[in-house]
Coordinates of C-alpha atoms in Angstrom, one line a residue:
Chain A
X1 CA 0.0 0.0 0.0
X2 CA 1.4 3.5 -0.9
X3 CA 2.6 5.5 2.1
X4 CA 3.9 8.9 3.1
X5 CA 7.6 8.9 3.9
X6 CA 9.4 11.4 6.0
X7 CA 13.1 12.1 6.4
X8 CA 15.0 12.3 8.6
X9 CA 13.3 10.4 11.4
X10 CA 15.2 12.4 14.0
X11 CA 16.9 15.8 13.7
X12 CA 18.8 17.6 16.4
X13 CA 19.7 21.2 15.8
X14 CA 20.9 24.2 17.7
X15 CA 18.7 27.2 18.5
X16 CA 18.8 29.7 15.7
X17 CA 19.7 27.2 13.0
X18 CA 17.6 26.5 9.9
X19 CA 16.1 23.0 9.4
X20 CA 14.4 21.5 6.5
X21 CA 12.1 18.5 7.0
X22 CA 11.3 16.4 4.0
X23 CA 8.3 14.4 2.9
X24 CA 7.3 12.3 0.0
X25 CA 3.5 12.3 -0.2
X26 CA 1.5 9.5 -1.9
X27 CA 2.0 10.0 -5.6
X28 CA -1.5 10.7 -6.8
X29 CA -2.5 12.9 -3.9
X30 CA -3.2 16.6 -4.4
X31 CA -3.5 18.0 -0.9
X32 CA -0.6 18.2 1.5
X33 CA -0.3 19.1 5.1
X34 CA 2.1 19.6 8.0
X35 CA 1.1 18.9 11.6
X36 CA 3.1 18.9 14.7
X37 CA 2.8 17.2 18.1
X38 CA 4.7 18.4 21.1
X39 CA 5.4 15.6 23.5
X40 CA 2.3 14.6 25.4
X41 CA 0.1 17.1 23.6
X42 CA -2.4 16.9 20.8
X43 CA -1.7 16.8 17.1
X44 CA -1.8 20.5 15.8
X45 CA -2.4 21.7 12.3
X46 CA 0.3 23.9 10.8
X47 CA -0.5 24.3 7.1
X48 CA -2.3 22.9 4.1
X49 CA -1.0 23.2 0.5
X50 CA -2.9 22.7 -2.7
X51 CA -2.2 23.6 -6.3
X52 CA 1.3 24.9 -5.4
X53 CA 0.1 27.3 -2.8
X54 CA -0.8 27.5 0.9
X55 CA -4.6 27.1 1.2
X56 CA -4.7 27.5 5.0
X57 CA -2.3 28.0 7.9
X58 CA -2.5 28.2 11.6
X59 CA -1.3 30.9 14.0
X60 CA 1.7 28.7 14.8
X61 CA 2.8 28.9 11.1
X62 CA 4.5 32.3 11.4
X63 CA 7.1 33.9 9.2
X64 CA 9.7 31.5 10.5
X65 CA 8.0 28.7 8.7
X66 CA 7.7 28.0 5.0
X67 CA 6.7 25.1 2.8
X68 CA 7.6 24.2 -0.7
X69 CA 7.0 21.5 -3.3
X70 CA 10.2 21.8 -5.2
X71 CA 9.5 19.0 -7.7
X72 CA 6.7 16.5 -8.4
X73 CA 7.3 14.3 -5.4
X74 CA 8.8 16.2 -2.5
X75 CA 7.1 18.5 0.0
X76 CA 9.3 20.3 2.5
X77 CA 8.8 22.3 5.7
X78 CA 11.5 24.8 6.5
X79 CA 12.0 26.5 9.9
X80 CA 14.3 29.5 9.4
X81 CA 15.6 30.1 12.9
X82 CA 14.7 27.4 15.3
X83 CA 13.6 28.0 18.9
X84 CA 13.5 25.7 21.8
X85 CA 9.7 25.6 21.6
X86 CA 9.9 24.2 18.1
X87 CA 11.0 20.8 19.5
X88 CA 8.2 18.4 18.5
X89 CA 7.3 15.6 16.3
X90 CA 6.4 17.0 12.8
X91 CA 4.0 14.9 10.7
X92 CA 3.5 15.3 7.0
X93 CA 0.1 14.1 5.5
X94 CA -1.5 13.9 2.2
X95 CA -5.0 13.3 0.8
X96 CA -6.6 12.9 -2.6
X97 CA -9.7 15.1 -2.4
X98 CA -9.1 17.3 0.6
X99 CA -8.9 16.5 4.3
X100 CA -12.4 17.5 5.3
X101 CA -14.0 14.7 3.4
X102 CA -11.3 12.2 2.8
X103 CA -8.8 10.5 5.0
X104 CA -5.4 12.0 5.7
X105 CA -2.5 9.7 5.2
X106 CA 0.3 10.5 7.7
X107 CA 4.0 9.7 7.7
X108 CA 5.7 8.5 10.8
X109 CA 7.1 11.9 11.5
X110 CA 10.4 13.7 12.1
X111 CA 11.3 14.2 15.7
X112 CA 12.9 17.6 15.9
X113 CA 15.0 18.4 19.0
X114 CA 16.2 22.0 19.4
X115 CA 19.0 22.4 21.9
Chain B
X1 CA -14.0 29.3 21.3
X2 CA -13.9 26.0 19.3
X3 CA -13.2 22.9 21.3
X4 CA -12.9 19.2 20.6
X5 CA -12.9 17.1 23.8
X6 CA -12.4 13.4 24.3
X7 CA -14.0 12.2 27.4
X8 CA -11.1 10.6 29.2
X9 CA -7.4 10.8 28.9
X10 CA -7.0 7.0 29.6
X11 CA -9.4 4.1 29.5
X12 CA -8.7 0.5 30.6
X13 CA -11.0 -2.2 29.3
X14 CA -11.0 -6.0 29.8
X15 CA -10.2 -8.0 26.7
X16 CA -13.4 -9.2 24.9
X17 CA -15.5 -6.3 26.2
X18 CA -16.7 -3.3 24.2
X19 CA -14.6 -0.1 24.5
X20 CA -16.6 3.1 24.0
X21 CA -14.8 6.4 23.5
X22 CA -16.5 9.8 23.4
X23 CA -15.8 12.9 21.3
X24 CA -17.6 16.2 22.1
X25 CA -17.3 19.4 20.2
X26 CA -18.4 23.0 20.6
X27 CA -18.6 25.9 18.1
X28 CA -18.1 23.7 15.1
X29 CA -20.5 22.9 12.3
X30 CA -18.7 19.9 10.9
X31 CA -19.9 18.2 7.7
X32 CA -17.6 15.2 8.5
X33 CA -16.0 13.7 11.6
X34 CA -13.0 11.3 11.4
X35 CA -11.4 8.8 13.9
X36 CA -7.7 7.9 13.9
X37 CA -5.5 5.6 15.8
X38 CA -2.0 6.6 17.0
X39 CA 0.6 4.3 18.3
X40 CA 3.6 5.7 20.3
X41 CA 6.1 7.4 18.1
X42 CA 4.0 6.9 15.0
X43 CA 1.7 9.1 12.8
X44 CA -2.1 8.9 13.1
X45 CA -3.7 6.2 11.0
X46 CA -7.2 6.8 9.6
X47 CA -10.0 4.4 10.8
X48 CA -13.4 5.8 9.9
X49 CA -15.1 8.9 8.5
X50 CA -18.8 9.7 9.1
X51 CA -20.8 12.4 7.4
X52 CA -23.3 14.7 9.1
X53 CA -26.2 13.0 7.5
X54 CA -25.1 9.5 8.6
X55 CA -26.1 8.3 12.1
X56 CA -23.8 5.3 12.2
X57 CA -20.9 3.8 10.3
X58 CA -19.3 0.3 10.8
X59 CA -16.1 -1.3 9.8
X60 CA -15.4 -4.8 11.1
X61 CA -15.3 -4.5 14.9
X62 CA -15.5 -0.7 14.8
X63 CA -18.6 1.4 15.0
X64 CA -18.9 5.2 15.0
X65 CA -22.0 7.3 15.7
X66 CA -22.5 11.0 15.0
X67 CA -25.1 13.1 16.7
X68 CA -25.0 16.7 15.4
X69 CA -27.7 17.7 17.9
X70 CA -25.7 16.6 20.9
X71 CA -22.5 17.6 19.1
X72 CA -21.0 14.2 19.9
X73 CA -19.5 11.2 18.3
X74 CA -19.1 7.8 20.0
X75 CA -16.5 5.3 18.8
X76 CA -17.0 1.6 19.8
X77 CA -14.6 -1.3 19.5
X78 CA -16.4 -4.6 20.1
X79 CA -14.6 -7.8 21.2
X80 CA -11.6 -5.8 22.1
X81 CA -8.1 -7.3 21.9
X82 CA -4.8 -6.2 23.4
X83 CA -3.7 -5.2 19.9
X84 CA -6.4 -2.5 20.0
X85 CA -4.4 -0.7 22.7
X86 CA -3.4 2.7 21.3
X87 CA -4.5 6.4 21.5
X88 CA -7.6 7.2 19.5
X89 CA -8.1 10.6 18.1
X90 CA -11.3 12.2 16.8
X91 CA -10.9 15.0 14.2
X92 CA -13.2 17.4 12.4
X93 CA -13.3 20.5 10.2
X94 CA -15.8 23.2 9.7
X95 CA -17.8 23.1 6.5
X96 CA -15.7 24.5 3.6
X97 CA -12.6 24.4 5.7
X98 CA -9.5 22.4 4.8
X99 CA -8.1 22.4 8.3
X100 CA -8.7 19.1 10.1
X101 CA -8.5 19.7 13.9
X102 CA -7.7 16.9 16.3
X103 CA -9.0 16.2 19.8
X104 CA -6.7 15.5 22.6
X105 CA -7.1 11.7 22.3
X106 CA -8.0 8.9 24.6
X107 CA -5.3 6.3 25.5
X108 CA -7.0 2.9 25.4
X109 CA -5.5 -0.1 27.1
X110 CA -7.0 -3.5 26.7
X111 CA -6.2 -5.7 29.6
X112 CA -5.7 -9.5 28.8

């Protein structure tokens, strides 16, 4: 069964550094998402992306964050200058017809640790 | 403010019994409600989707109900097994909105 893959599985970075988290969504999907989950807390929406542009973003997704689909297969999340509070598990997800009425398929996440 | 609340943080159920999890929401008008399973260190996995005009949906040992008057969904696992132990998340979005918002989750443990 096709799956969403994320790399790396674990990333350690120093405060102030830039990180790029990578995702390969399911190939025929059109909607892409990033969520994050701080340890012990709920899964939080960051951003949705469709037709090469952001369709919706949360308050968490400020100017330090950006997303890109650089080619036909990858979907990336960049954090420009990491803060301690960015430490979390970041999940990429994709869906075929939009998350509200079709399932989201999640990857197994990148655990980001900011020191 | 908008809230999605799942009734208990943790639930222990004897193997073979039915586990019932609750999801309540306020200040949403969802057209759809979804349930996911999350194992430790893994991404959520989709289980069931129910539409606002559907009262009940079943898939194998799983059953979901959706009451838009009570603003509540119930998620049942019948004949529960230790392998059903996981955190279960409900999720919904407002009509016309792409953002799927998750509840806090209920950690279910099936005791052999």
